[in-house]
Coordinates of C-alpha atoms in Angstrom, one line a residue:
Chain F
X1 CA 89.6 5.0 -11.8
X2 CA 86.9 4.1 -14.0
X3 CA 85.4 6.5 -16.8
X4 CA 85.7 10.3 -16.1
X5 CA 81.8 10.4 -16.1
X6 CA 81.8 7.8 -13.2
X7 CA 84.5 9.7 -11.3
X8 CA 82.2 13.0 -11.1
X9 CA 79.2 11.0 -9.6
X10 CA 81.7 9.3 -7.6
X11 CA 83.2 12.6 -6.1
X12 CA 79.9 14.2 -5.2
X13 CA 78.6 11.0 -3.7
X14 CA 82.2 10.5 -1.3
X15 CA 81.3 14.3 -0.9
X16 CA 78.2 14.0 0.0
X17 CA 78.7 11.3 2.7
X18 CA 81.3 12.8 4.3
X19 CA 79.5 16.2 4.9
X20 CA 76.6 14.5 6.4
X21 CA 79.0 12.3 8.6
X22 CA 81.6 15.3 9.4
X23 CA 80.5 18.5 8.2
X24 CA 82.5 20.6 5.6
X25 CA 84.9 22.1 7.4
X26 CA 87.0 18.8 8.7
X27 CA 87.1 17.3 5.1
X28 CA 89.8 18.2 3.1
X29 CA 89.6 17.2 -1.1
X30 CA 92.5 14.6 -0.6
X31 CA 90.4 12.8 2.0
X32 CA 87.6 13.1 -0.7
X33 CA 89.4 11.7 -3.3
X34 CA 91.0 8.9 -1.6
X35 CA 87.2 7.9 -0.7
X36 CA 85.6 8.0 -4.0
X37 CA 88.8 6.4 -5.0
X38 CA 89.5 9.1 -7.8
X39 CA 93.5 10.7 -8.2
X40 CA 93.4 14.6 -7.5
X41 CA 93.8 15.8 -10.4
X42 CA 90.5 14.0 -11.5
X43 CA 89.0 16.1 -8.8
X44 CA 90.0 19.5 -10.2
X45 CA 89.2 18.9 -13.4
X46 CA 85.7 18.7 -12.4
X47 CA 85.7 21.0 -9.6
X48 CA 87.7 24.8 -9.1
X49 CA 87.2 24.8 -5.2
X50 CA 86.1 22.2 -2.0
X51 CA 83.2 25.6 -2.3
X52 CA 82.3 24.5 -5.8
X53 CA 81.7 21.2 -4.9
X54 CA 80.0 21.7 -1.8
X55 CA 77.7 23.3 -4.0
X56 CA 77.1 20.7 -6.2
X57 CA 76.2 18.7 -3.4
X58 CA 73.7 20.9 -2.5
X59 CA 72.1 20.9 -5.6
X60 CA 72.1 17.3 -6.2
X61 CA 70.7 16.7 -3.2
X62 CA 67.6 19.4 -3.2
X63 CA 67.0 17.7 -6.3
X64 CA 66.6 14.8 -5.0
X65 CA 64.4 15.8 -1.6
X66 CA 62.4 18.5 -3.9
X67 CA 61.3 15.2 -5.7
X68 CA 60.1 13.6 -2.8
X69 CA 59.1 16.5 -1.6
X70 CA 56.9 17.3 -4.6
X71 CA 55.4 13.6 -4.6
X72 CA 53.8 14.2 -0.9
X73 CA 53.1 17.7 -1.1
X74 CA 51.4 17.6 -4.7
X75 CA 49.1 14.4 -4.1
X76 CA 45.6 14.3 -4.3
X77 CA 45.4 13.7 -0.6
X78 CA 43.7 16.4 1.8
X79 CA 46.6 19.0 2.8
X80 CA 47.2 18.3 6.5
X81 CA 47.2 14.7 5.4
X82 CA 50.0 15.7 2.4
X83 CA 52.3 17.5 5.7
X84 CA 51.8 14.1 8.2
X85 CA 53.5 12.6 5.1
X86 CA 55.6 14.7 4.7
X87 CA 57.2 14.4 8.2
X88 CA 56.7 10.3 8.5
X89 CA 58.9 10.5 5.3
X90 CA 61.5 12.5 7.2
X91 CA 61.7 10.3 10.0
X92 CA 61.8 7.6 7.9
X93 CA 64.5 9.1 5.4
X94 CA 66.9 10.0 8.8
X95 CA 66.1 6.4 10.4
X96 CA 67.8 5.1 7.3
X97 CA 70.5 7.0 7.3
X98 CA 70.6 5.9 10.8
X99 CA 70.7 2.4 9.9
X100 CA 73.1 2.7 7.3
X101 CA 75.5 4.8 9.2
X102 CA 74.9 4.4 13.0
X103 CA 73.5 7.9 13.8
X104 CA 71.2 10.4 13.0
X105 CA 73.0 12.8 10.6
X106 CA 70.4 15.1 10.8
X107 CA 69.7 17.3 7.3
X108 CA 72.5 18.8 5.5
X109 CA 71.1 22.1 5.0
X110 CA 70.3 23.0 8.3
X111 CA 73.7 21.1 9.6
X112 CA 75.5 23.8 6.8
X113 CA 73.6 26.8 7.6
X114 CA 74.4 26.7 11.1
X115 CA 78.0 25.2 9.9
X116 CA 78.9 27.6 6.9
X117 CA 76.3 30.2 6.3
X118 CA 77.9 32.7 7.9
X119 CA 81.5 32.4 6.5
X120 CA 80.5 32.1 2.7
X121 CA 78.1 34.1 0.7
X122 CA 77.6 31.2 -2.3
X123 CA 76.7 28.7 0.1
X124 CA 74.1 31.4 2.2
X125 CA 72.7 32.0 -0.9
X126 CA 72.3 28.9 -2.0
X127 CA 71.0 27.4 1.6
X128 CA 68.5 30.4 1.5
X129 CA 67.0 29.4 -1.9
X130 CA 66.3 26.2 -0.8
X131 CA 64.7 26.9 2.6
X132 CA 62.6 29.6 0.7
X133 CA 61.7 26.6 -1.8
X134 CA 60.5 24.4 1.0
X135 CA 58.3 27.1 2.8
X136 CA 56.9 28.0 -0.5
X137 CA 55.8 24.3 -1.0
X138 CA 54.5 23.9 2.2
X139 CA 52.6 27.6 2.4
X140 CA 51.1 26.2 -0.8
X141 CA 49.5 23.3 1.2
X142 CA 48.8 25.4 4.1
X143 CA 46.5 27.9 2.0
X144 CA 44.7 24.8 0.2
X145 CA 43.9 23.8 4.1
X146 CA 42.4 26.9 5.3
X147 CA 40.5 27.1 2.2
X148 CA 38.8 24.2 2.7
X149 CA 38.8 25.6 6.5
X150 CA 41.3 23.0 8.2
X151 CA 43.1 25.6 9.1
X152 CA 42.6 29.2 10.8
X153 CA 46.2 30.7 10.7
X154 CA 46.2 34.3 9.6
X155 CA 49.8 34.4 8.3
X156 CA 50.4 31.6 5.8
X157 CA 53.9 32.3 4.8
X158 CA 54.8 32.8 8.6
X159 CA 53.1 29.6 10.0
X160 CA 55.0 28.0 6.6
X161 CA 58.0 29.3 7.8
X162 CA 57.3 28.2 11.6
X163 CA 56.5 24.9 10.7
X164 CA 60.1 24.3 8.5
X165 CA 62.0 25.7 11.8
X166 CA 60.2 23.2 14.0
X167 CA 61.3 20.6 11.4
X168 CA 64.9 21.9 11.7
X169 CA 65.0 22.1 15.8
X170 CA 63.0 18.3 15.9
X171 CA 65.8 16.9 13.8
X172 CA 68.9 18.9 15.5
X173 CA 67.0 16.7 18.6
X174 CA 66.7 13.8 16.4
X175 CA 70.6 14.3 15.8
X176 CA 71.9 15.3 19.2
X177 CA 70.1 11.9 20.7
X178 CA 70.6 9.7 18.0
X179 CA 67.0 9.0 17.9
X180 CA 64.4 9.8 15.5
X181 CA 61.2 9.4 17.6
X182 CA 61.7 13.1 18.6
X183 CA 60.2 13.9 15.0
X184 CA 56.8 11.9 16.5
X185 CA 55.9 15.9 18.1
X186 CA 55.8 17.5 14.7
X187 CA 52.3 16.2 13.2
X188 CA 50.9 17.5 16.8
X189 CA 52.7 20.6 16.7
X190 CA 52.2 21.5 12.7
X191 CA 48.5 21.2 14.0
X192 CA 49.0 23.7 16.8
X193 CA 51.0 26.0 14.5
X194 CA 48.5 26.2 11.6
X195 CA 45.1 26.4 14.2
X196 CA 44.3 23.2 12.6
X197 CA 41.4 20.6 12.9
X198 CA 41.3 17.2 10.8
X199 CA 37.5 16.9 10.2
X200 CA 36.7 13.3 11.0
X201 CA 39.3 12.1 12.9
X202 CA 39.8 11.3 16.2
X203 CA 40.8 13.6 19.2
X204 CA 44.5 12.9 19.3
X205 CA 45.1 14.7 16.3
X206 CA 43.3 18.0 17.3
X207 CA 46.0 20.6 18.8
X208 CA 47.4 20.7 21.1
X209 CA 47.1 17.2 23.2
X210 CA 51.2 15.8 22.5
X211 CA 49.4 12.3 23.4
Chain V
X1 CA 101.9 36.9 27.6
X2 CA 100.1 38.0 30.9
X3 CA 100.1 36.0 34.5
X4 CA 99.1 32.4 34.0
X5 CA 95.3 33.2 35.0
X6 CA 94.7 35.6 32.7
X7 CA 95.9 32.6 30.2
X8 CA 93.5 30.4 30.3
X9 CA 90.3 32.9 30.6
X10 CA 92.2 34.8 26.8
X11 CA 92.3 31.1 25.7
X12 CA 88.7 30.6 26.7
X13 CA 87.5 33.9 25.5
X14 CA 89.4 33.7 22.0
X15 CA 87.8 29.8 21.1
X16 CA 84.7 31.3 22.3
X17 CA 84.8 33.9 19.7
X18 CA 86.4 31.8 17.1
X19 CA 83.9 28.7 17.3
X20 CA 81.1 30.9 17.3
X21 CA 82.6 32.7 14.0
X22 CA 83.3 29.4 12.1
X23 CA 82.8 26.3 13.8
X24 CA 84.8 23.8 16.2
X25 CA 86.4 21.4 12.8
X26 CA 87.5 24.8 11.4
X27 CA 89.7 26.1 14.2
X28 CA 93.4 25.0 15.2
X29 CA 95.4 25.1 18.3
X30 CA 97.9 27.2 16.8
X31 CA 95.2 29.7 15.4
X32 CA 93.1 30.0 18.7
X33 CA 96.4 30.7 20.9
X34 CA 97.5 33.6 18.1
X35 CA 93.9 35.3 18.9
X36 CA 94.2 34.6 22.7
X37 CA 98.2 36.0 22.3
X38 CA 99.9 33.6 24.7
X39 CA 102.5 30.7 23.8
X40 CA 101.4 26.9 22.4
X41 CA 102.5 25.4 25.3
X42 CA 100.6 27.9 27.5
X43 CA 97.4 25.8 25.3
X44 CA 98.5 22.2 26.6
X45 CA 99.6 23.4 30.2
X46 CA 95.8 23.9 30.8
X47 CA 93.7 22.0 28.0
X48 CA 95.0 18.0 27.5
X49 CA 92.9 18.8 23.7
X50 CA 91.2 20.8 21.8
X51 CA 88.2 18.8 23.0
X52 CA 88.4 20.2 26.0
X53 CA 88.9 22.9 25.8
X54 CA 85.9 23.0 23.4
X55 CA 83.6 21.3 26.7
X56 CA 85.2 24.2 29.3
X57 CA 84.1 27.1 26.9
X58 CA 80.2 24.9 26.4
X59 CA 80.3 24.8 29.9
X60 CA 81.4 28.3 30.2
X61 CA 78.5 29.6 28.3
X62 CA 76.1 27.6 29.7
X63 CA 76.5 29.2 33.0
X64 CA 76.4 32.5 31.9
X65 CA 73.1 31.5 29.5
X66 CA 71.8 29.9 32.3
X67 CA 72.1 32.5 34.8
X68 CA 70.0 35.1 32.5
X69 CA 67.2 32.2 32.0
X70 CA 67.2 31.5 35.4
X71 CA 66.9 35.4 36.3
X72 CA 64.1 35.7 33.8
X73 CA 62.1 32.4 34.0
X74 CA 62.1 32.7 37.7
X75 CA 61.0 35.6 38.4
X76 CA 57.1 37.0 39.4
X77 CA 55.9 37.8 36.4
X78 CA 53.2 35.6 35.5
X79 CA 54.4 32.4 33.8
X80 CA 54.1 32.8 29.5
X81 CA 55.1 36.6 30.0
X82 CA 58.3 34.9 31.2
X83 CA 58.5 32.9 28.3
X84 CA 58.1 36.2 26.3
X85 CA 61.0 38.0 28.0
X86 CA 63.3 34.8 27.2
X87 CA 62.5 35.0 23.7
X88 CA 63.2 38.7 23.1
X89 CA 66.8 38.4 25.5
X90 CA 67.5 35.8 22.9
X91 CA 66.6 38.2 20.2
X92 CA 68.5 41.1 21.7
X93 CA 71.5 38.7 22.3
X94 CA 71.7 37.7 18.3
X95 CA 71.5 41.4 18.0
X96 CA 74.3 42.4 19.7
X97 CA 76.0 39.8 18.8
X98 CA 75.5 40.7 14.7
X99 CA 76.7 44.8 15.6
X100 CA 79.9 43.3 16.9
X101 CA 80.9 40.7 15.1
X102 CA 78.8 41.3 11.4
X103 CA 76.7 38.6 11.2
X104 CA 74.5 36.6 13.4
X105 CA 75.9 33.5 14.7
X106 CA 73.4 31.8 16.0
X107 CA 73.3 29.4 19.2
X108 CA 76.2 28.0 20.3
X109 CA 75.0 24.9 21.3
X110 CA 73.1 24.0 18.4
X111 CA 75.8 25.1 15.8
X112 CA 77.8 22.3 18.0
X113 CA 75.2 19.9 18.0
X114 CA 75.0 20.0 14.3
X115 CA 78.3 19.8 13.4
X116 CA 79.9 17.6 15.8
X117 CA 77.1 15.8 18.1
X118 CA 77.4 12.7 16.0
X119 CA 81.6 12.8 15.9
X120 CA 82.3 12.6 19.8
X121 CA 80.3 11.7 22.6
X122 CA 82.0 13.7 25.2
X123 CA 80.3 17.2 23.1
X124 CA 77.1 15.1 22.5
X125 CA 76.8 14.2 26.5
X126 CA 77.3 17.7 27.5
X127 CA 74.9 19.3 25.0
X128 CA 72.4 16.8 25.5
X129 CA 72.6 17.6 29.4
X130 CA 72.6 21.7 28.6
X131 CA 69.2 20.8 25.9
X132 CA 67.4 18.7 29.2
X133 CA 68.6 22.4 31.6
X134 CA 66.6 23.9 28.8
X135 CA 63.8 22.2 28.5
X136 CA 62.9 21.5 31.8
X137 CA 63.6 25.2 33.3
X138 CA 61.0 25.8 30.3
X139 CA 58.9 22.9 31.4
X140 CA 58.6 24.5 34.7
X141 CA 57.1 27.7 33.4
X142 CA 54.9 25.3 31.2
X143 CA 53.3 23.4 34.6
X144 CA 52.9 26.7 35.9
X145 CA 51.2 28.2 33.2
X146 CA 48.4 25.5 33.2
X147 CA 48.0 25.5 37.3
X148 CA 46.8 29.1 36.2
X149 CA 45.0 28.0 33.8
X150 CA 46.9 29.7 30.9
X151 CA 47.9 26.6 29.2
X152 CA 46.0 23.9 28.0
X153 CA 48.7 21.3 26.4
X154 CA 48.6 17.9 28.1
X155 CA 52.3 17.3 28.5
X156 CA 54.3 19.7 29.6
X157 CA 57.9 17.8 29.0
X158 CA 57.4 17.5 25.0
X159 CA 55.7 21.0 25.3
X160 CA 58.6 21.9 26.5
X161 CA 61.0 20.3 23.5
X162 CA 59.1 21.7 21.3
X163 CA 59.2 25.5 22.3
X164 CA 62.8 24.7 22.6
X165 CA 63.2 23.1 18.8
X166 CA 60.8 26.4 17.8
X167 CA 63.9 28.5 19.0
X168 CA 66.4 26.6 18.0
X169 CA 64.5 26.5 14.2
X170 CA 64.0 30.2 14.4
X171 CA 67.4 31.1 15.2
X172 CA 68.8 28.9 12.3
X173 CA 66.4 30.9 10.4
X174 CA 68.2 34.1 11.8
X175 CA 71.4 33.1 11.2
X176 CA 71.0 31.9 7.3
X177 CA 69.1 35.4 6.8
X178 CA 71.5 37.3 8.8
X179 CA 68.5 38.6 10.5
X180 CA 67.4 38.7 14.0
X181 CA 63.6 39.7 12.9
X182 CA 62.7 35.8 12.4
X183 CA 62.5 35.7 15.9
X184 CA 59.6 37.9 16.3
X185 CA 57.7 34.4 15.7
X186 CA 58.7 32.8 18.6
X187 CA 55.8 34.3 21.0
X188 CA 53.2 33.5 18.9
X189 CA 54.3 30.2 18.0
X190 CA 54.6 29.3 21.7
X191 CA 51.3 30.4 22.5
X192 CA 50.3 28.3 19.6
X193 CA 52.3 25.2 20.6
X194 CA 50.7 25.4 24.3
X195 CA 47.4 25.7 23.4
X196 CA 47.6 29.3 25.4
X197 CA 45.5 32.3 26.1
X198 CA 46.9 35.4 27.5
X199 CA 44.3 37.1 30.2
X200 CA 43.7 40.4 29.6
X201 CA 45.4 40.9 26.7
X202 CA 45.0 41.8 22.9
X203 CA 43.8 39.8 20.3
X204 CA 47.0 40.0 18.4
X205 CA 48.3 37.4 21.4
X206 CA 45.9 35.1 21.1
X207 CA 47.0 31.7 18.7
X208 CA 47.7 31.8 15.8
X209 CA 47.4 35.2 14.1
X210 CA 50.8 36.0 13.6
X211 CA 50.0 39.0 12.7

């Protein structure tokens, strides 16, 4: 093994893999170790529980999506623009992990809320923070859009919310086919979802054509 | 244990309950024959895995899920109302299934396709096949929604998807919040998705209020 502060990376990143591939439940922490090629005890000195870690999964990777997130979602860009991005850098993000893996592995929070959420409190919690992070960003770009009247939706916390579970059911399709092109229908249907109109462009993108 | 047929319908009934409470990776043989309370080898007399067993109780709820959609999306009520009725029977469903059982456990076929649909293509075939049932008995009400002039989306089969991957979203959303209430959106956000007007009714059904 190489320094103990390699060895942590190299436990959450193994871990991290392996979820995505397999889910939480089939792993066990010696088939963890053995792939971030670590000895056990290494393991538990950094983590109490296969629950700890799972956590620390999480968190490292919401840190890193909330960054990306962030990026798109903070531009200078006109909202609705900022959310098409948004969703081309999904597809793009699961076609890689397509590419490097050879299927769609779909997005680890959704794939452990409908996994684990209702067996463990910490990781329900911590799912339920994260989901209320992401429609929080995206309400914030929905408001800016009906402001400058792009949008007409009443409810902007509910469309938010509506617009996150139509990500989540595009990619379980994105998953269960092994192709990404089902997340193609959620620009179209964000627009449907939010009464939106792009000012300027052409009729495709006005709600709700699917052409 | 009982006569042999009662066997294999405890064995069913028991993985039923048991992957819906924590997964298919989670579960044993051993485990599920304890709840079903007949003998090990009573498991391999009629299952040759637990793979299959895991298809014959998909394919086991699919035909009682598909027997209520059929009843309600074929019935004479006029098209979206039939759409309406699915959503709440899926909404009382989660309920019921929360008061026995403590918590909402979401769909059974997308928990499945989340957590195993890219580890073995015999559970991705059969869900892929039970999510195309889906989508065209909705696709069906969709067509005839827009005959009546109801409907305005152009096409009907990714209408269709989507309505489905609005439900699926919604009910991961239930799940994670232990809360049946997130699918209240689902009628609003269908009327919104198929550029729909209701006849006769209330503004509150028009798209997209959600209020």
């Amino acid at each position: 093994m190489g320094r103990t502060s390699d060895a942590k990376e190299r436990i959450l990143s193994a871990a991290q893999t392996l979820i995505e591939l397999r889910g939480y439940s089939a792993l066990g922490v010696a088939e963890i170790c053995k792939a971030a090629g670590v000895p056990k005890g290494s393991f538990y000195y950094f983590f109490d529980s296969k629950e700890e870690l799972a956590l620390a999964v999480i968190d490292e990777h919401w840190a890193e999506e909330r960054s990306g997130w962030n990026r798109i979602l903070r531009s200078d860009d006109p909202p609705l623009q900022r959310l098409r991005q948004l969703f081309e850098a999904t597809e793009a993000d699961q076609r890689a992990g397509q590419q490097s893996c050879g299927t769609v592995s779909g997005c680890l929070f959704g794939n452990l809320t409908l996994e684990m959420s209702n067996q463990t409190e910490a990781l329900r919690e911590r799912l339920q923070q994260i989901f209320e992070a992401q429609v929080g960003m995206v309400e914030k770009v929905i408001t800016e859009a009906r402001e400058r009247g792009e949008a007409t939706v009443a409810d902007t916390h509910e469309a938010a919310r509506s617009v996150v579970a139509q990500l989540e059911g595009q990619v379980l399709f994105a998953k269960l086919y092994n192709n990404t092109q089902h997340l193609d229908a959620l620009w179209t249907n964000c627009l449907a979802l939010l009464g939106a109109t792009v000012p300027g462009r052409a009729e495709e993108d006005s709600l709700p054509s699917y052409s």
